[in-house]
Structures are given as structure tokens and as C-alpha cells.
JSON list of C-alpha atoms in Angstrom, two decimals:
[
{"chain": "A", "resi": 1, "resn": "MET", "atom": "CA", "xyz": [74.81, 90.51, 102.65]},
{"chain": "A", "resi": 2, "resn": "GLU", "atom": "CA", "xyz": [78.07, 89.90, 100.80]},
{"chain": "A", "resi": 3, "resn": "LEU", "atom": "CA", "xyz": [79.05, 92.35, 98.10]},
{"chain": "A", "resi": 4, "resn": "TYR", "atom": "CA", "xyz": [82.36, 90.58, 97.43]},
{"chain": "A", "resi": 5, "resn": "PRO", "atom": "CA", "xyz": [83.94, 87.16, 97.87]},
{"chain": "A", "resi": 6, "resn": "LEU", "atom": "CA", "xyz": [85.68, 87.76, 101.20]},
{"chain": "A", "resi": 7, "resn": "THR", "atom": "CA", "xyz": [88.50, 86.14, 103.09]},
{"chain": "A", "resi": 8, "resn": "HIS", "atom": "CA", "xyz": [90.73, 86.99, 106.04]},
{"chain": "A", "resi": 9, "resn": "TRP", "atom": "CA", "xyz": [94.45, 87.16, 106.56]},
{"chain": "A", "resi": 10, "resn": "TYR", "atom": "CA", "xyz": [95.82, 86.71, 110.06]},
{"chain": "A", "resi": 11, "resn": "GLN", "atom": "CA", "xyz": [98.58, 88.67, 111.78]},
{"chain": "A", "resi": 12, "resn": "PRO", "atom": "CA", "xyz": [100.20, 87.42, 114.99]},
{"chain": "A", "resi": 13, "resn": "ILE", "atom": "CA", "xyz": [100.30, 89.32, 118.27]},
{"chain": "A", "resi": 14, "resn": "TYR", "atom": "CA", "xyz": [103.30, 88.34, 120.39]},
{"chain": "A", "resi": 15, "resn": "ARG", "atom": "CA", "xyz": [104.16, 88.30, 124.06]},
{"chain": "A", "resi": 16, "resn": "LEU", "atom": "CA", "xyz": [107.39, 90.26, 123.95]},
{"chain": "A", "resi": 17, "resn": "ASP", "atom": "CA", "xyz": [108.98, 88.64, 126.99]},
{"chain": "A", "resi": 18, "resn": "THR", "atom": "CA", "xyz": [108.61, 85.02, 125.87]},
{"chain": "A", "resi": 19, "resn": "TRP", "atom": "CA", "xyz": [108.24, 85.32, 122.05]},
{"chain": "A", "resi": 20, "resn": "THR", "atom": "CA", "xyz": [105.06, 83.25, 122.20]},
{"chain": "A", "resi": 21, "resn": "VAL", "atom": "CA", "xyz": [101.93, 84.04, 120.22]},
{"chain": "A", "resi": 22, "resn": "LEU", "atom": "CA", "xyz": [99.08, 85.55, 122.24]},
{"chain": "A", "resi": 23, "resn": "GLY", "atom": "CA", "xyz": [96.71, 85.43, 119.28]},
{"chain": "A", "resi": 24, "resn": "TYR", "atom": "CA", "xyz": [96.00, 86.49, 115.72]},
{"chain": "A", "resi": 25, "resn": "GLU", "atom": "CA", "xyz": [94.13, 89.49, 114.37]},
{"chain": "A", "resi": 26, "resn": "ALA", "atom": "CA", "xyz": [91.76, 88.63, 111.52]},
{"chain": "A", "resi": 27, "resn": "LEU", "atom": "CA", "xyz": [92.09, 91.21, 108.75]},
{"chain": "A", "resi": 28, "resn": "LEU", "atom": "CA", "xyz": [89.34, 91.33, 106.14]},
{"chain": "A", "resi": 29, "resn": "ARG", "atom": "CA", "xyz": [90.41, 91.06, 102.50]},
{"chain": "A", "resi": 30, "resn": "PRO", "atom": "CA", "xyz": [88.50, 90.82, 99.21]},
{"chain": "A", "resi": 31, "resn": "LEU", "atom": "CA", "xyz": [89.29, 87.37, 97.89]},
{"chain": "A", "resi": 32, "resn": "LEU", "atom": "CA", "xyz": [90.17, 88.51, 94.37]},
{"chain": "A", "resi": 33, "resn": "ARG", "atom": "CA", "xyz": [92.23, 91.56, 95.44]},
{"chain": "A", "resi": 34, "resn": "GLN", "atom": "CA", "xyz": [93.79, 90.56, 98.73]},
{"chain": "A", "resi": 35, "resn": "GLU", "atom": "CA", "xyz": [96.16, 93.53, 98.81]},
{"chain": "A", "resi": 36, "resn": "ALA", "atom": "CA", "xyz": [93.24, 95.99, 98.82]},
{"chain": "A", "resi": 37, "resn": "SER", "atom": "CA", "xyz": [92.44, 97.92, 101.97]},
{"chain": "A", "resi": 38, "resn": "PRO", "atom": "CA", "xyz": [89.37, 96.74, 103.91]},
{"chain": "A", "resi": 39, "resn": "THR", "atom": "CA", "xyz": [88.60, 100.44, 104.41]},
{"chain": "A", "resi": 40, "resn": "LEU", "atom": "CA", "xyz": [87.46, 100.56, 100.77]},
{"chain": "A", "resi": 41, "resn": "LEU", "atom": "CA", "xyz": [85.08, 97.66, 101.39]},
{"chain": "A", "resi": 42, "resn": "PHE", "atom": "CA", "xyz": [83.51, 99.35, 104.40]},
{"chain": "A", "resi": 43, "resn": "ASP", "atom": "CA", "xyz": [83.31, 102.72, 102.63]},
{"chain": "A", "resi": 44, "resn": "GLU", "atom": "CA", "xyz": [81.30, 101.15, 99.83]},
{"chain": "A", "resi": 45, "resn": "ALA", "atom": "CA", "xyz": [79.13, 99.17, 102.26]},
{"chain": "A", "resi": 46, "resn": "THR", "atom": "CA", "xyz": [78.46, 102.40, 104.19]},
{"chain": "A", "resi": 47, "resn": "ARG", "atom": "CA", "xyz": [77.34, 104.18, 101.02]},
{"chain": "A", "resi": 48, "resn": "HIS", "atom": "CA", "xyz": [74.80, 101.40, 100.44]},
{"chain": "A", "resi": 49, "resn": "GLY", "atom": "CA", "xyz": [73.66, 101.26, 104.06]},
{"chain": "A", "resi": 50, "resn": "HIS", "atom": "CA", "xyz": [75.15, 97.82, 104.64]},
{"chain": "A", "resi": 51, "resn": "ARG", "atom": "CA", "xyz": [78.09, 98.49, 106.96]},
{"chain": "A", "resi": 52, "resn": "ALA", "atom": "CA", "xyz": [76.69, 96.64, 109.97]},
{"chain": "A", "resi": 53, "resn": "ALA", "atom": "CA", "xyz": [75.83, 93.67, 107.74]},
{"chain": "A", "resi": 54, "resn": "LEU", "atom": "CA", "xyz": [79.39, 93.60, 106.36]},
{"chain": "A", "resi": 55, "resn": "ASP", "atom": "CA", "xyz": [80.71, 93.80, 109.92]},
{"chain": "A", "resi": 56, "resn": "CYS", "atom": "CA", "xyz": [78.66, 90.74, 110.88]},
{"chain": "A", "resi": 57, "resn": "VAL", "atom": "CA", "xyz": [79.67, 88.82, 107.76]},
{"chain": "A", "resi": 58, "resn": "SER", "atom": "CA", "xyz": [83.32, 89.53, 108.57]},
{"chain": "A", "resi": 59, "resn": "LEU", "atom": "CA", "xyz": [82.94, 88.36, 112.17]},
{"chain": "A", "resi": 60, "resn": "TRP", "atom": "CA", "xyz": [81.21, 85.14, 111.15]},
{"chain": "A", "resi": 61, "resn": "LYS", "atom": "CA", "xyz": [83.66, 84.27, 108.36]},
{"chain": "A", "resi": 62, "resn": "ALA", "atom": "CA", "xyz": [86.71, 84.96, 110.57]},
{"chain": "A", "resi": 63, "resn": "TRP", "atom": "CA", "xyz": [85.34, 82.77, 113.36]},
{"chain": "A", "resi": 64, "resn": "GLU", "atom": "CA", "xyz": [84.25, 79.95, 111.06]},
{"chain": "A", "resi": 65, "resn": "THR", "atom": "CA", "xyz": [87.68, 79.90, 109.41]},
{"chain": "A", "resi": 66, "resn": "ALA", "atom": "CA", "xyz": [89.87, 80.10, 112.51]},
{"chain": "A", "resi": 67, "resn": "GLN", "atom": "CA", "xyz": [88.33, 78.61, 115.64]},
{"chain": "A", "resi": 68, "resn": "PHE", "atom": "CA", "xyz": [91.47, 78.75, 117.77]},
{"chain": "A", "resi": 69, "resn": "THR", "atom": "CA", "xyz": [91.53, 77.00, 121.12]},
{"chain": "A", "resi": 70, "resn": "SER", "atom": "CA", "xyz": [94.99, 77.78, 122.54]},
{"chain": "A", "resi": 71, "resn": "VAL", "atom": "CA", "xyz": [95.36, 81.41, 121.36]},
{"chain": "A", "resi": 72, "resn": "TYR", "atom": "CA", "xyz": [93.05, 84.40, 120.97]},
{"chain": "A", "resi": 73, "resn": "LEU", "atom": "CA", "xyz": [91.28, 85.43, 117.77]},
{"chain": "A", "resi": 74, "resn": "PHE", "atom": "CA", "xyz": [91.07, 89.23, 117.53]},
{"chain": "A", "resi": 75, "resn": "MET", "atom": "CA", "xyz": [88.22, 90.44, 115.28]},
{"chain": "A", "resi": 76, "resn": "ASN", "atom": "CA", "xyz": [87.47, 94.05, 114.34]},
{"chain": "A", "resi": 77, "resn": "VAL", "atom": "CA", "xyz": [83.99, 95.47, 114.73]},
{"chain": "A", "resi": 78, "resn": "PHE", "atom": "CA", "xyz": [82.59, 99.00, 114.79]},
{"chain": "A", "resi": 79, "resn": "PRO", "atom": "CA", "xyz": [81.13, 99.98, 118.18]},
{"chain": "A", "resi": 80, "resn": "ASN", "atom": "CA", "xyz": [77.88, 101.08, 116.55]},
{"chain": "A", "resi": 81, "resn": "THR", "atom": "CA", "xyz": [77.44, 97.64, 115.00]},
{"chain": "A", "resi": 82, "resn": "LEU", "atom": "CA", "xyz": [77.22, 96.22, 118.52]},
{"chain": "A", "resi": 83, "resn": "MET", "atom": "CA", "xyz": [74.40, 98.65, 119.26]},
{"chain": "A", "resi": 84, "resn": "GLU", "atom": "CA", "xyz": [72.25, 97.51, 116.34]},
{"chain": "A", "resi": 85, "resn": "PRO", "atom": "CA", "xyz": [68.89, 96.39, 117.85]},
{"chain": "A", "resi": 86, "resn": "ASP", "atom": "CA", "xyz": [69.24, 92.75, 116.74]},
{"chain": "A", "resi": 87, "resn": "PHE", "atom": "CA", "xyz": [73.00, 92.31, 117.21]},
{"chain": "A", "resi": 88, "resn": "LEU", "atom": "CA", "xyz": [72.86, 90.09, 120.29]},
{"chain": "A", "resi": 89, "resn": "GLN", "atom": "CA", "xyz": [70.19, 87.93, 118.68]},
{"chain": "A", "resi": 90, "resn": "TRP", "atom": "CA", "xyz": [72.41, 87.59, 115.60]},
{"chain": "A", "resi": 91, "resn": "TRP", "atom": "CA", "xyz": [75.39, 86.75, 117.80]},
{"chain": "A", "resi": 92, "resn": "ASP", "atom": "CA", "xyz": [73.55, 83.98, 119.62]},
{"chain": "A", "resi": 93, "resn": "GLN", "atom": "CA", "xyz": [72.41, 82.48, 116.33]},
{"chain": "A", "resi": 94, "resn": "TYR", "atom": "CA", "xyz": [75.71, 82.50, 114.45]},
{"chain": "A", "resi": 95, "resn": "MET", "atom": "CA", "xyz": [78.64, 82.83, 116.89]},
{"chain": "A", "resi": 96, "resn": "ALA", "atom": "CA", "xyz": [79.39, 79.83, 119.10]},
{"chain": "A", "resi": 97, "resn": "PRO", "atom": "CA", "xyz": [80.46, 80.61, 122.68]},
{"chain": "A", "resi": 98, "resn": "SER", "atom": "CA", "xyz": [84.25, 80.62, 123.00]},
{"chain": "A", "resi": 99, "resn": "PRO", "atom": "CA", "xyz": [86.78, 81.97, 125.52]},
{"chain": "A", "resi": 100, "resn": "SER", "atom": "CA", "xyz": [89.22, 82.70, 122.68]},
{"chain": "A", "resi": 101, "resn": "LEU", "atom": "CA", "xyz": [87.26, 85.54, 121.01]},
{"chain": "A", "resi": 102, "resn": "VAL", "atom": "CA", "xyz": [88.44, 89.16, 121.36]},
{"chain": "A", "resi": 103, "resn": "LEU", "atom": "CA", "xyz": [86.39, 91.92, 119.74]},
{"chain": "A", "resi": 104, "resn": "GLU", "atom": "CA", "xyz": [88.43, 94.97, 118.72]},
{"chain": "A", "resi": 105, "resn": "LEU", "atom": "CA", "xyz": [86.46, 98.22, 119.00]},
{"chain": "A", "resi": 106, "resn": "SER", "atom": "CA", "xyz": [87.89, 101.11, 117.02]},
{"chain": "A", "resi": 107, "resn": "GLU", "atom": "CA", "xyz": [88.40, 104.40, 118.83]},
{"chain": "A", "resi": 108, "resn": "GLN", "atom": "CA", "xyz": [88.15, 106.16, 115.46]},
{"chain": "A", "resi": 109, "resn": "GLU", "atom": "CA", "xyz": [84.34, 105.98, 115.49]},
{"chain": "A", "resi": 110, "resn": "ALA", "atom": "CA", "xyz": [82.33, 108.36, 117.65]},
{"chain": "A", "resi": 111, "resn": "VAL", "atom": "CA", "xyz": [80.10, 106.61, 120.20]},
{"chain": "A", "resi": 112, "resn": "ALA", "atom": "CA", "xyz": [76.80, 108.40, 120.76]},
{"chain": "A", "resi": 113, "resn": "ASP", "atom": "CA", "xyz": [75.56, 106.33, 123.72]},
{"chain": "A", "resi": 114, "resn": "TRP", "atom": "CA", "xyz": [78.24, 104.94, 126.01]},
{"chain": "A", "resi": 115, "resn": "ALA", "atom": "CA", "xyz": [75.69, 103.44, 128.41]},
{"chain": "A", "resi": 116, "resn": "ALA", "atom": "CA", "xyz": [74.14, 101.42, 125.57]},
{"chain": "A", "resi": 117, "resn": "LEU", "atom": "CA", "xyz": [77.56, 100.24, 124.41]},
{"chain": "A", "resi": 118, "resn": "ARG", "atom": "CA", "xyz": [78.42, 99.18, 127.95]},
{"chain": "A", "resi": 119, "resn": "ARG", "atom": "CA", "xyz": [75.23, 97.11, 128.18]},
{"chain": "A", "resi": 120, "resn": "VAL", "atom": "CA", "xyz": [76.12, 95.19, 125.02]},
{"chain": "A", "resi": 121, "resn": "VAL", "atom": "CA", "xyz": [79.73, 94.74, 126.13]},
{"chain": "A", "resi": 122, "resn": "ASP", "atom": "CA", "xyz": [78.53, 93.33, 129.45]},
{"chain": "A", "resi": 123, "resn": "ALA", "atom": "CA", "xyz": [76.10, 91.00, 127.68]},
{"chain": "A", "resi": 124, "resn": "LEU", "atom": "CA", "xyz": [78.84, 89.71, 125.38]},
{"chain": "A", "resi": 125, "resn": "ARG", "atom": "CA", "xyz": [81.20, 89.24, 128.32]},
{"chain": "A", "resi": 126, "resn": "ARG", "atom": "CA", "xyz": [78.60, 86.96, 129.87]},
{"chain": "A", "resi": 127, "resn": "ARG", "atom": "CA", "xyz": [78.94, 84.96, 126.65]},
{"chain": "A", "resi": 128, "resn": "GLY", "atom": "CA", "xyz": [82.70, 84.64, 127.17]},
{"chain": "A", "resi": 129, "resn": "VAL", "atom": "CA", "xyz": [83.86, 87.43, 124.85]},
{"chain": "A", "resi": 130, "resn": "ARG", "atom": "CA", "xyz": [86.90, 89.59, 125.62]},
{"chain": "A", "resi": 131, "resn": "PHE", "atom": "CA", "xyz": [87.50, 93.11, 124.32]},
{"chain": "A", "resi": 132, "resn": "ALA", "atom": "CA", "xyz": [90.29, 95.24, 122.90]},
{"chain": "A", "resi": 133, "resn": "VAL", "atom": "CA", "xyz": [90.20, 98.94, 122.08]},
{"chain": "A", "resi": 134, "resn": "ASP", "atom": "CA", "xyz": [91.97, 99.62, 118.78]},
{"chain": "A", "resi": 135, "resn": "ASP", "atom": "CA", "xyz": [93.70, 102.78, 117.53]},
{"chain": "A", "resi": 136, "resn": "ILE", "atom": "CA", "xyz": [94.14, 104.32, 120.98]},
{"chain": "A", "resi": 137, "resn": "GLY", "atom": "CA", "xyz": [95.53, 107.81, 120.67]},
{"chain": "A", "resi": 138, "resn": "VAL", "atom": "CA", "xyz": [93.98, 108.92, 117.36]},
{"chain": "A", "resi": 139, "resn": "GLY", "atom": "CA", "xyz": [90.23, 108.69, 117.90]},
{"chain": "A", "resi": 140, "resn": "TYR", "atom": "CA", "xyz": [87.22, 110.67, 119.03]},
{"chain": "A", "resi": 141, "resn": "ALA", "atom": "CA", "xyz": [86.82, 109.78, 122.70]},
{"chain": "A", "resi": 142, "resn": "SER", "atom": "CA", "xyz": [88.82, 110.35, 125.83]},
{"chain": "A", "resi": 143, "resn": "LEU", "atom": "CA", "xyz": [90.64, 107.36, 127.23]},
{"chain": "A", "resi": 144, "resn": "ARG", "atom": "CA", "xyz": [88.45, 107.51, 130.31]},
{"chain": "A", "resi": 145, "resn": "TYR", "atom": "CA", "xyz": [85.35, 106.31, 128.45]},
{"chain": "A", "resi": 146, "resn": "TRP", "atom": "CA", "xyz": [87.17, 103.33, 126.95]},
{"chain": "A", "resi": 147, "resn": "LEU", "atom": "CA", "xyz": [88.73, 102.33, 130.28]},
{"chain": "A", "resi": 148, "resn": "GLU", "atom": "CA", "xyz": [85.26, 102.35, 131.86]},
{"chain": "A", "resi": 149, "resn": "LEU", "atom": "CA", "xyz": [84.44, 99.46, 129.50]},
{"chain": "A", "resi": 150, "resn": "GLU", "atom": "CA", "xyz": [87.24, 97.52, 131.25]},
{"chain": "A", "resi": 151, "resn": "PRO", "atom": "CA", "xyz": [88.82, 96.13, 128.07]},
{"chain": "A", "resi": 152, "resn": "GLU", "atom": "CA", "xyz": [91.24, 93.26, 128.39]},
{"chain": "A", "resi": 153, "resn": "PHE", "atom": "CA", "xyz": [93.56, 94.92, 125.86]},
{"chain": "A", "resi": 154, "resn": "LEU", "atom": "CA", "xyz": [94.43, 98.43, 124.66]},
{"chain": "A", "resi": 155, "resn": "LYS", "atom": "CA", "xyz": [96.06, 98.66, 121.23]},
{"chain": "A", "resi": 156, "resn": "LEU", "atom": "CA", "xyz": [98.24, 101.76, 120.88]},
{"chain": "A", "resi": 157, "resn": "ASP", "atom": "CA", "xyz": [98.13, 103.26, 117.40]},
{"chain": "A", "resi": 158, "resn": "ARG", "atom": "CA", "xyz": [101.18, 102.73, 115.20]},
{"chain": "A", "resi": 159, "resn": "TYR", "atom": "CA", "xyz": [101.87, 106.49, 115.22]},
{"chain": "A", "resi": 160, "resn": "PHE", "atom": "CA", "xyz": [103.33, 106.10, 118.69]},
{"chain": "A", "resi": 161, "resn": "THR", "atom": "CA", "xyz": [105.48, 103.13, 117.68]},
{"chain": "A", "resi": 162, "resn": "HIS", "atom": "CA", "xyz": [107.10, 104.68, 114.61]},
{"chain": "A", "resi": 163, "resn": "ARG", "atom": "CA", "xyz": [110.57, 105.90, 115.68]},
{"chain": "A", "resi": 164, "resn": "LEU", "atom": "CA", "xyz": [109.74, 105.11, 119.30]},
{"chain": "A", "resi": 165, "resn": "ALA", "atom": "CA", "xyz": [113.44, 104.53, 120.00]},
{"chain": "A", "resi": 166, "resn": "HIS", "atom": "CA", "xyz": [114.26, 108.10, 118.93]},
{"chain": "A", "resi": 167, "resn": "ASP", "atom": "CA", "xyz": [111.27, 110.06, 120.27]},
{"chain": "A", "resi": 168, "resn": "ALA", "atom": "CA", "xyz": [111.29, 110.88, 123.98]},
{"chain": "A", "resi": 169, "resn": "GLN", "atom": "CA", "xyz": [107.73, 112.21, 123.88]},
{"chain": "A", "resi": 170, "resn": "LYS", "atom": "CA", "xyz": [106.37, 108.95, 122.46]},
{"chain": "A", "resi": 171, "resn": "GLN", "atom": "CA", "xyz": [108.34, 107.05, 125.08]},
{"chain": "A", "resi": 172, "resn": "ARG", "atom": "CA", "xyz": [106.66, 109.13, 127.78]},
{"chain": "A", "resi": 173, "resn": "VAL", "atom": "CA", "xyz": [103.23, 108.34, 126.31]},
{"chain": "A", "resi": 174, "resn": "VAL", "atom": "CA", "xyz": [103.96, 104.61, 126.38]},
{"chain": "A", "resi": 175, "resn": "SER", "atom": "CA", "xyz": [105.39, 104.78, 129.90]},
{"chain": "A", "resi": 176, "resn": "GLY", "atom": "CA", "xyz": [102.37, 106.78, 131.08]},
{"chain": "A", "resi": 177, "resn": "LEU", "atom": "CA", "xyz": [99.93, 104.24, 129.67]},
{"chain": "A", "resi": 178, "resn": "LEU", "atom": "CA", "xyz": [101.82, 101.37, 131.28]},
{"chain": "A", "resi": 179, "resn": "TYR", "atom": "CA", "xyz": [101.80, 103.20, 134.62]},
{"chain": "A", "resi": 180, "resn": "MET", "atom": "CA", "xyz": [98.06, 103.88, 134.33]},
{"chain": "A", "resi": 181, "resn": "LEU", "atom": "CA", "xyz": [97.32, 100.23, 133.47]},
{"chain": "A", "resi": 182, "resn": "ASP", "atom": "CA", "xyz": [99.52, 98.80, 136.21]},
{"chain": "A", "resi": 183, "resn": "GLY", "atom": "CA", "xyz": [97.42, 96.78, 138.63]},
{"chain": "A", "resi": 184, "resn": "THR", "atom": "CA", "xyz": [94.49, 96.53, 136.20]},
{"chain": "A", "resi": 185, "resn": "PRO", "atom": "CA", "xyz": [93.49, 93.54, 134.04]},
{"chain": "A", "resi": 186, "resn": "THR", "atom": "CA", "xyz": [94.10, 95.60, 130.87]},
{"chain": "A", "resi": 187, "resn": "GLN", "atom": "CA", "xyz": [97.24, 94.82, 128.87]},
{"chain": "A", "resi": 188, "resn": "LEU", "atom": "CA", "xyz": [98.90, 97.15, 126.37]},
{"chain": "A", "resi": 189, "resn": "ILE", "atom": "CA", "xyz": [99.57, 96.05, 122.78]},
{"chain": "A", "resi": 190, "resn": "VAL", "atom": "CA", "xyz": [101.76, 98.29, 120.62]},
{"chain": "A", "resi": 191, "resn": "GLU", "atom": "CA", "xyz": [100.99, 98.09, 116.91]},
{"chain": "A", "resi": 192, "resn": "GLY", "atom": "CA", "xyz": [103.17, 98.88, 113.91]},
{"chain": "A", "resi": 193, "resn": "LEU", "atom": "CA", "xyz": [106.44, 97.36, 115.10]},
{"chain": "A", "resi": 194, "resn": "GLU", "atom": "CA", "xyz": [108.60, 97.41, 111.98]},
{"chain": "A", "resi": 195, "resn": "GLU", "atom": "CA", "xyz": [112.12, 98.35, 113.11]},
{"chain": "A", "resi": 196, "resn": "PRO", "atom": "CA", "xyz": [114.35, 96.37, 115.53]},
{"chain": "A", "resi": 197, "resn": "GLU", "atom": "CA", "xyz": [115.27, 99.50, 117.51]},
{"chain": "A", "resi": 198, "resn": "ASP", "atom": "CA", "xyz": [111.60, 100.35, 118.10]},
{"chain": "A", "resi": 199, "resn": "LEU", "atom": "CA", "xyz": [110.94, 96.79, 119.26]},
{"chain": "A", "resi": 200, "resn": "ALA", "atom": "CA", "xyz": [113.92, 97.06, 121.61]},
{"chain": "A", "resi": 201, "resn": "ALA", "atom": "CA", "xyz": [112.58, 100.36, 122.97]},
{"chain": "A", "resi": 202, "resn": "ALA", "atom": "CA", "xyz": [109.14, 98.84, 123.56]},
{"chain": "A", "resi": 203, "resn": "LYS", "atom": "CA", "xyz": [110.67, 95.93, 125.45]},
{"chain": "A", "resi": 204, "resn": "TYR", "atom": "CA", "xyz": [112.87, 98.28, 127.49]},
{"chain": "A", "resi": 205, "resn": "LEU", "atom": "CA", "xyz": [109.82, 100.33, 128.49]},
{"chain": "A", "resi": 206, "resn": "GLY", "atom": "CA", "xyz": [108.08, 97.16, 129.65]},
{"chain": "A", "resi": 207, "resn": "VAL", "atom": "CA", "xyz": [105.45, 96.80, 126.91]},
{"chain": "A", "resi": 208, "resn": "PRO", "atom": "CA", "xyz": [104.03, 93.26, 127.28]},
{"chain": "A", "resi": 209, "resn": "LEU", "atom": "CA", "xyz": [102.53, 92.70, 123.81]},
{"chain": "A", "resi": 210, "resn": "GLY", "atom": "CA", "xyz": [103.37, 93.70, 120.25]},
{"chain": "A", "resi": 211, "resn": "GLN", "atom": "CA", "xyz": [102.17, 93.43, 116.67]},
{"chain": "A", "resi": 212, "resn": "GLY", "atom": "CA", "xyz": [103.73, 94.51, 113.39]},
{"chain": "A", "resi": 213, "resn": "PHE", "atom": "CA", "xyz": [105.54, 93.46, 110.22]},
{"chain": "A", "resi": 214, "resn": "LEU", "atom": "CA", "xyz": [108.76, 92.81, 112.17]},
{"chain": "A", "resi": 215, "resn": "LEU", "atom": "CA", "xyz": [106.97, 90.11, 114.16]},
{"chain": "A", "resi": 216, "resn": "GLY", "atom": "CA", "xyz": [104.81, 88.73, 111.37]},
{"chain": "A", "resi": 217, "resn": "HIS", "atom": "CA", "xyz": [103.04, 89.87, 108.22]},
{"chain": "A", "resi": 218, "resn": "PRO", "atom": "CA", "xyz": [99.34, 89.26, 107.66]},
{"chain": "A", "resi": 219, "resn": "ALA", "atom": "CA", "xyz": [98.96, 85.96, 105.83]},
{"chain": "A", "resi": 220, "resn": "PRO", "atom": "CA", "xyz": [96.36, 83.36, 104.92]},
{"chain": "A", "resi": 221, "resn": "LEU", "atom": "CA", "xyz": [95.69, 80.98, 107.78]},
{"chain": "A", "resi": 222, "resn": "ALA", "atom": "CA", "xyz": [98.11, 78.29, 106.57]},
{"chain": "A", "resi": 223, "resn": "GLY", "atom": "CA", "xyz": [101.04, 80.70, 106.76]},
{"chain": "A", "resi": 224, "resn": "ALA", "atom": "CA", "xyz": [99.95, 82.93, 109.62]},
{"chain": "A", "resi": 225, "resn": "GLY", "atom": "CA", "xyz": [102.25, 81.34, 112.18]},
{"chain": "A", "resi": 226, "resn": "ARG", "atom": "CA", "xyz": [105.40, 81.66, 110.13]},
{"chain": "A", "resi": 227, "resn": "ARG", "atom": "CA", "xyz": [108.05, 84.18, 111.09]},
{"chain": "A", "resi": 228, "resn": "LYS", "atom": "CA", "xyz": [111.35, 84.24, 109.25]},
{"chain": "A", "resi": 229, "resn": "THR", "atom": "CA", "xyz": [113.63, 85.29, 112.08]},
{"chain": "A", "resi": 230, "resn": "ARG", "atom": "CA", "xyz": [113.45, 85.97, 115.79]},
{"chain": "A", "resi": 231, "resn": "PRO", "atom": "CA", "xyz": [113.59, 89.78, 116.21]},
{"chain": "A", "resi": 232, "resn": "GLY", "atom": "CA", "xyz": [115.54, 91.50, 118.95]}
]
């Protein structure tokens, strides 16, 4: 199912200590209106009962376009898409095994059956897939449920990054997450880095990974690795 000609733009995720690229997040765009929000695409697909199909089309097109070998490819997918009865069969047919794939699960969607989601996550891990939890801090579920999935990455919502340098409460949230994740395989990614002082605050707090316009704008694949200046 493809209601629109689709493409992806790619935004880098950086290691903040070395300024090296950890990977790129694939962001769905309609080919003819690339500035449009992908939310509008999924809203329309949901109205027609095709959201899971659009999710799968997006995964396949992102992977076919950007089969990275030395960095990760982060791809967004709704948790309930993974729990579709034929999802694993679809995955085995269309998605080649790769250690570079990271599926981003949004916290903003309610999960009705955590045990079922865990079974699919475990099955995909056996296929070499890694996982990130997106939008941490603004969603439906407690952090405990997501941590029980043992994600390789947690992505802190941009709300907590905006004015991080000037907001002691947000700094405590970030520090608390880093303390909780210490000694685990899960790494924290802060999203929405747009101001140099907020980037400096994130580095000072010990955040390992970051993403945002200051580090790199979403761009077609040919320009995804370009960054005008070195921030911080």
C-alpha cells in the first residue's frame, strides 16, 4: 500500500564526546511535499485502516535506500505494528538481516499487551535488530515497562532539551536518567538540540548521544552527513 510517492530524509545522531556519527534517523517525507509532517501521512493512513501497511512501506523504503554498514540506521515504527499477526513473516520476506538496524518505538502510543510486544522484540533481536524507545517523558507508559524491553537506546523528548542550560528541573531529570542507566547497556540520546548552551549543558551532565538541528538537519541521503560547523 502506498498512498503517496514517499522518500526519507536522514538526520544524524552524534556521539557527543568524539563528534562522530553513531547513525542516522530515517524520517518519512512525501516526495512532492518534503516539508510536510509525516504525522499527516499516518493520520490519513489511520483513517483508511492502512497505518500498519504504511509503517511497513516506510521501513522497507528506508532500509532499501540506506543500507549502512559502519553506522546505525534508526527507523520509526509503531509498537502495535510489530504486534500485527503477520509482521514477523513480512520482516523475514522483505528486510535483510543486518546488525545496523535500530527500530524506534514511540512511547506516545498505548501498548495493550506488553508480553506480546516483548515476544516480538525478542524475535527481532534474534534477527540482529536493536531497539530505541522514542519520545521518553511524554507518552502513555511508565518508564519501567520500556526498560523491561531492554532497549539499546532511550531517546529523551525534546521538551527536556529546550532551555536545558537554564532549567534546573530538566537538568535533574537528565541526571536521574543517566544515573538509572549507569551500568546497563542502554544509552541515552537527547533530541532537539538547537542551542549551543543546551548542547554544552548536555555534555556537562554526561549525556553520551545527541540529535538536533544544531548537529545536523534532516536531509536527503546525499547531504545527510554534512554539518556546517562543529558545535560546542
